[in-house]
Amino acid sequence: AQTVTQSQPEMSVQEAETVTLSCTYDTSESDYYLFWYKQPPSRQMILVIRQEAYKQQNATENRFSVNFQKAAKSFSLKISDSQLGDAAMYFCAIPNIDSGYALNFGKGTSLLVTP
Amino acid sequence: DGGITQSPKYLFRKEGQNVTLSCEQNLNHDAMYWYRQDPGQGLRLIYYSQIVNDFQKGDIAEGYSVSREKKESFPLTVTSAQKNPTAFYLCASSIELTPMSAQYFGAGTRLSVL
């Protein structure tokens, strides 16, 4: 079974600075995808970024990028030039092949952005 | 606009009552999912459906039931057998059942017990 661990319950960053959120996972699959989702105070889950395990290149979406270390089973999210609107819960997730590719989520990291 | 609509936003359940949470999508997605979120927790899978008239139990299906009579609709019923239903419920869909398919979420329903 796939598992996801987020070891930082809370993180804080100043506006315009960079922050990295950690995620480790375990899977027996050889090809898989990993996702980061954002849950702002409205509580709607929003896709931030997706990474395919076979791709060497780390995924990037504007100010969001990942540091994917396949051997270490690590998938961290870097947010550059942090903005007040980035304040949210961030969840790392991996699809579970045994459950119709439903997502197995970590417990989340709460990101606070200070002016 | 394409998306997933969940209703109601807030729902209250009395003791012994069944309540139904609505989830409708106009994205033409095949797969749909129900998740439960408790404070300080990630999301946990209740049920999922790959196609019409087919659905499978997730990790915490006890006390819940679903139907999938139409592609765009996947309602969740919280039965009286669910002894601790207070939680935030999220519905999601994806275009197909593959590991690459991102899931898109509704705005959620917060269920409380009176």
Coordinates of C-alpha atoms in Angstrom, one line a residue:
Chain A
A1 CA 0.0 0.0 0.0
Q2 CA 1.1 3.5 -0.7
T3 CA 1.7 5.8 2.3
V4 CA 2.5 9.5 2.6
T5 CA 4.3 11.3 5.4
Q6 CA 4.4 15.0 6.0
S7 CA 6.6 15.7 9.0
Q8 CA 6.0 19.4 9.3
P9 CA 2.6 20.2 10.8
E10 CA 3.2 23.9 10.5
M11 CA 5.6 26.2 8.6
S12 CA 6.0 29.9 8.4
V13 CA 7.4 32.2 5.7
Q14 CA 7.7 35.9 5.2
E15 CA 6.2 37.4 2.1
A16 CA 8.6 37.3 -0.9
E17 CA 10.7 34.6 0.7
T18 CA 11.1 31.0 -0.3
V19 CA 9.8 28.0 1.7
T20 CA 10.1 24.2 1.2
L21 CA 7.5 21.8 2.4
S22 CA 8.6 18.2 2.9
C23 CA 7.0 14.9 1.9
T24 CA 8.1 11.3 1.9
Y25 CA 6.2 8.4 0.6
D26 CA 6.3 4.7 0.2
T27 CA 5.1 2.7 -2.8
S28 CA 5.8 -0.7 -4.4
E29 CA 4.8 0.7 -7.9
S30 CA 7.5 1.3 -10.4
D31 CA 5.7 4.0 -12.3
Y32 CA 3.5 6.4 -10.4
Y33 CA 2.6 10.0 -10.0
L34 CA 2.8 12.4 -7.1
F35 CA 0.6 15.4 -6.4
W36 CA 0.6 18.5 -4.2
Y37 CA -2.8 20.0 -3.3
K38 CA -3.5 23.3 -1.6
Q39 CA -6.5 23.7 0.8
P40 CA -7.1 27.4 1.5
P41 CA -9.5 28.6 4.3
S42 CA -12.4 28.1 1.8
R43 CA -11.5 24.4 2.2
Q44 CA -11.7 23.5 -1.5
M45 CA -8.8 21.3 -2.6
I46 CA -6.8 22.9 -5.5
L47 CA -4.2 21.0 -7.5
V48 CA -0.8 22.7 -7.3
I49 CA 1.5 20.5 -9.1
R50 CA 2.0 16.9 -10.5
Q51 CA 5.2 14.9 -11.0
E52 CA 5.6 11.6 -12.9
A53 CA 8.1 9.3 -11.3
Y54 CA 9.7 8.4 -14.6
K55 CA 10.6 12.0 -15.5
Q56 CA 14.0 13.1 -14.4
Q57 CA 13.1 16.7 -14.6
N58 CA 11.4 18.3 -11.6
A59 CA 8.0 19.7 -12.3
T60 CA 7.5 23.5 -12.2
E61 CA 4.3 25.6 -12.2
N62 CA 5.1 29.3 -12.0
R63 CA 6.3 29.9 -8.4
F64 CA 5.8 26.3 -7.4
S65 CA 8.4 23.6 -8.1
V66 CA 9.2 20.2 -6.7
N67 CA 12.4 18.5 -5.6
F68 CA 11.8 14.9 -6.5
Q69 CA 14.3 12.4 -5.2
K70 CA 13.1 9.0 -6.4
A71 CA 15.7 6.8 -4.6
A72 CA 15.0 8.6 -1.3
K73 CA 11.2 8.6 -2.0
S74 CA 11.1 12.3 -1.3
F75 CA 8.8 14.9 -2.9
S76 CA 9.2 18.3 -1.5
L77 CA 7.4 21.5 -2.7
K78 CA 9.2 24.8 -3.0
I79 CA 7.2 28.0 -3.1
S80 CA 9.2 31.0 -4.3
D81 CA 8.3 34.6 -3.8
S82 CA 5.7 33.7 -1.3
Q83 CA 2.5 35.7 -1.3
L84 CA -0.2 36.2 1.3
G85 CA -2.6 34.1 -0.8
D86 CA -0.3 31.1 -0.5
A87 CA -1.4 30.7 3.2
A88 CA -3.2 27.3 3.3
M89 CA -2.9 23.7 4.2
Y90 CA -0.7 21.8 1.7
F91 CA -1.2 18.1 1.1
C92 CA 1.1 15.6 -0.6
A93 CA -0.7 12.7 -2.3
I94 CA -0.1 9.5 -4.2
P95 CA -2.7 7.5 -6.2
N96 CA -3.6 4.1 -4.7
I97 CA -3.8 1.4 -7.4
D98 CA -5.9 -0.8 -5.1
S99 CA -8.6 1.9 -4.7
G100 CA -9.3 3.1 -8.3
Y101 CA -6.4 5.5 -8.0
A102 CA -8.0 7.4 -5.2
L103 CA -5.4 9.6 -3.5
N104 CA -3.6 8.6 -0.3
F105 CA -3.0 11.9 1.4
G106 CA -0.5 13.0 4.0
K107 CA -1.8 14.8 7.1
G108 CA -0.8 18.2 5.7
T109 CA 1.4 21.1 6.4
S110 CA -0.2 24.4 7.5
L111 CA 1.7 27.3 5.8
L112 CA 1.5 30.8 7.4
V113 CA 2.7 33.7 5.4
T114 CA 3.6 36.8 7.3
P115 CA 3.9 40.4 5.8
Chain B
D1 CA -18.3 26.7 -16.3
G2 CA -17.2 23.1 -15.8
G3 CA -16.8 21.9 -12.3
I4 CA -18.0 19.9 -9.3
T5 CA -21.0 21.1 -7.3
Q6 CA -21.6 19.9 -3.8
S7 CA -24.7 20.7 -1.8
P8 CA -25.6 21.7 0.7
K9 CA -22.6 23.6 2.1
Y10 CA -23.8 22.9 5.7
L11 CA -25.9 20.0 6.9
F12 CA -27.2 19.0 10.3
R13 CA -28.2 15.5 11.2
K14 CA -30.5 14.4 14.0
E15 CA -29.9 11.2 15.9
G16 CA -31.1 8.2 13.9
Q17 CA -31.6 10.1 10.7
N18 CA -30.1 9.4 7.3
V19 CA -28.9 12.3 5.3
T20 CA -27.8 12.6 1.7
L21 CA -25.0 14.8 0.3
S22 CA -25.2 15.8 -3.3
C23 CA -22.3 15.7 -5.8
E24 CA -22.7 16.7 -9.4
Q25 CA -20.1 17.2 -12.1
N26 CA -20.3 18.6 -15.6
L27 CA -16.7 17.7 -16.6
N28 CA -17.7 14.5 -18.3
H29 CA -15.4 12.6 -15.9
D30 CA -15.7 8.8 -15.6
A31 CA -14.3 8.4 -12.1
M32 CA -15.8 9.9 -8.9
Y33 CA -14.8 9.8 -5.3
W34 CA -16.0 10.6 -1.8
Y35 CA -13.5 11.6 0.9
R36 CA -13.9 12.4 4.6
Q37 CA -11.7 15.0 6.3
D38 CA -11.4 15.3 10.1
P39 CA -9.5 18.0 11.9
G40 CA -5.8 17.5 11.7
Q41 CA -6.1 14.7 9.3
G42 CA -5.7 14.2 5.6
L43 CA -8.5 12.9 3.5
R44 CA -9.7 9.4 3.8
L45 CA -11.6 7.5 1.1
I46 CA -15.2 6.5 1.6
Y47 CA -16.3 5.2 -1.8
Y48 CA -15.3 5.5 -5.4
S49 CA -16.9 4.8 -8.7
Q50 CA -15.3 4.1 -12.1
I51 CA -18.5 4.0 -14.2
V52 CA -22.2 4.3 -14.0
N53 CA -23.9 1.6 -11.9
D54 CA -20.6 0.5 -10.4
F55 CA -18.9 1.6 -7.1
Q56 CA -16.5 0.3 -4.6
K57 CA -15.9 0.7 -0.9
G58 CA -13.0 2.7 0.3
D59 CA -11.1 2.6 3.6
I60 CA -14.0 3.9 5.8
A61 CA -17.2 2.8 4.0
E62 CA -19.1 1.6 7.1
G63 CA -22.2 3.6 7.8
Y64 CA -22.2 5.2 4.3
S65 CA -23.9 4.3 1.0
V66 CA -23.7 5.7 -2.5
S67 CA -25.3 5.3 -5.9
R68 CA -24.1 6.1 -9.4
E69 CA -27.2 6.1 -11.7
K70 CA -25.9 8.9 -13.9
K71 CA -22.4 9.7 -15.0
E72 CA -22.6 13.2 -13.6
S73 CA -24.0 12.4 -10.2
F74 CA -22.6 10.5 -7.2
P75 CA -24.6 11.2 -4.0
L76 CA -23.5 10.0 -0.6
T77 CA -25.9 8.9 2.1
V78 CA -24.7 9.0 5.7
T79 CA -26.8 6.5 7.5
S80 CA -27.8 6.2 11.2
A81 CA -25.2 3.4 11.4
Q82 CA -22.4 6.0 11.1
K83 CA -22.0 6.9 14.8
N84 CA -19.5 9.7 14.3
P85 CA -20.5 11.5 11.1
T86 CA -19.3 15.0 12.1
A87 CA -16.7 15.9 9.5
F88 CA -16.0 17.7 6.2
Y89 CA -17.0 15.7 3.1
L90 CA -15.3 16.3 -0.2
C91 CA -16.3 14.9 -3.6
A92 CA -13.8 14.6 -6.4
S93 CA -13.7 13.4 -10.0
S94 CA -11.1 12.5 -12.5
I95 CA -11.3 12.0 -16.2
E96 CA -10.3 8.4 -16.0
L97 CA -8.9 5.8 -13.7
T98 CA -5.2 6.2 -14.3
P99 CA -2.4 7.2 -12.0
M100 CA -1.7 10.3 -14.0
S101 CA -5.3 11.7 -13.8
A102 CA -5.5 14.6 -11.4
Q103 CA -8.6 14.8 -9.2
Y104 CA -10.7 17.9 -9.1
F105 CA -12.7 18.7 -6.0
G106 CA -15.9 20.3 -5.0
A107 CA -16.2 22.9 -2.3
G108 CA -17.3 20.4 0.3
T109 CA -20.1 19.8 2.7
R110 CA -19.7 20.2 6.5
L111 CA -21.9 17.8 8.4
S112 CA -22.7 18.2 12.0
V113 CA -24.8 16.3 14.5
L114 CA -27.6 18.0 16.4

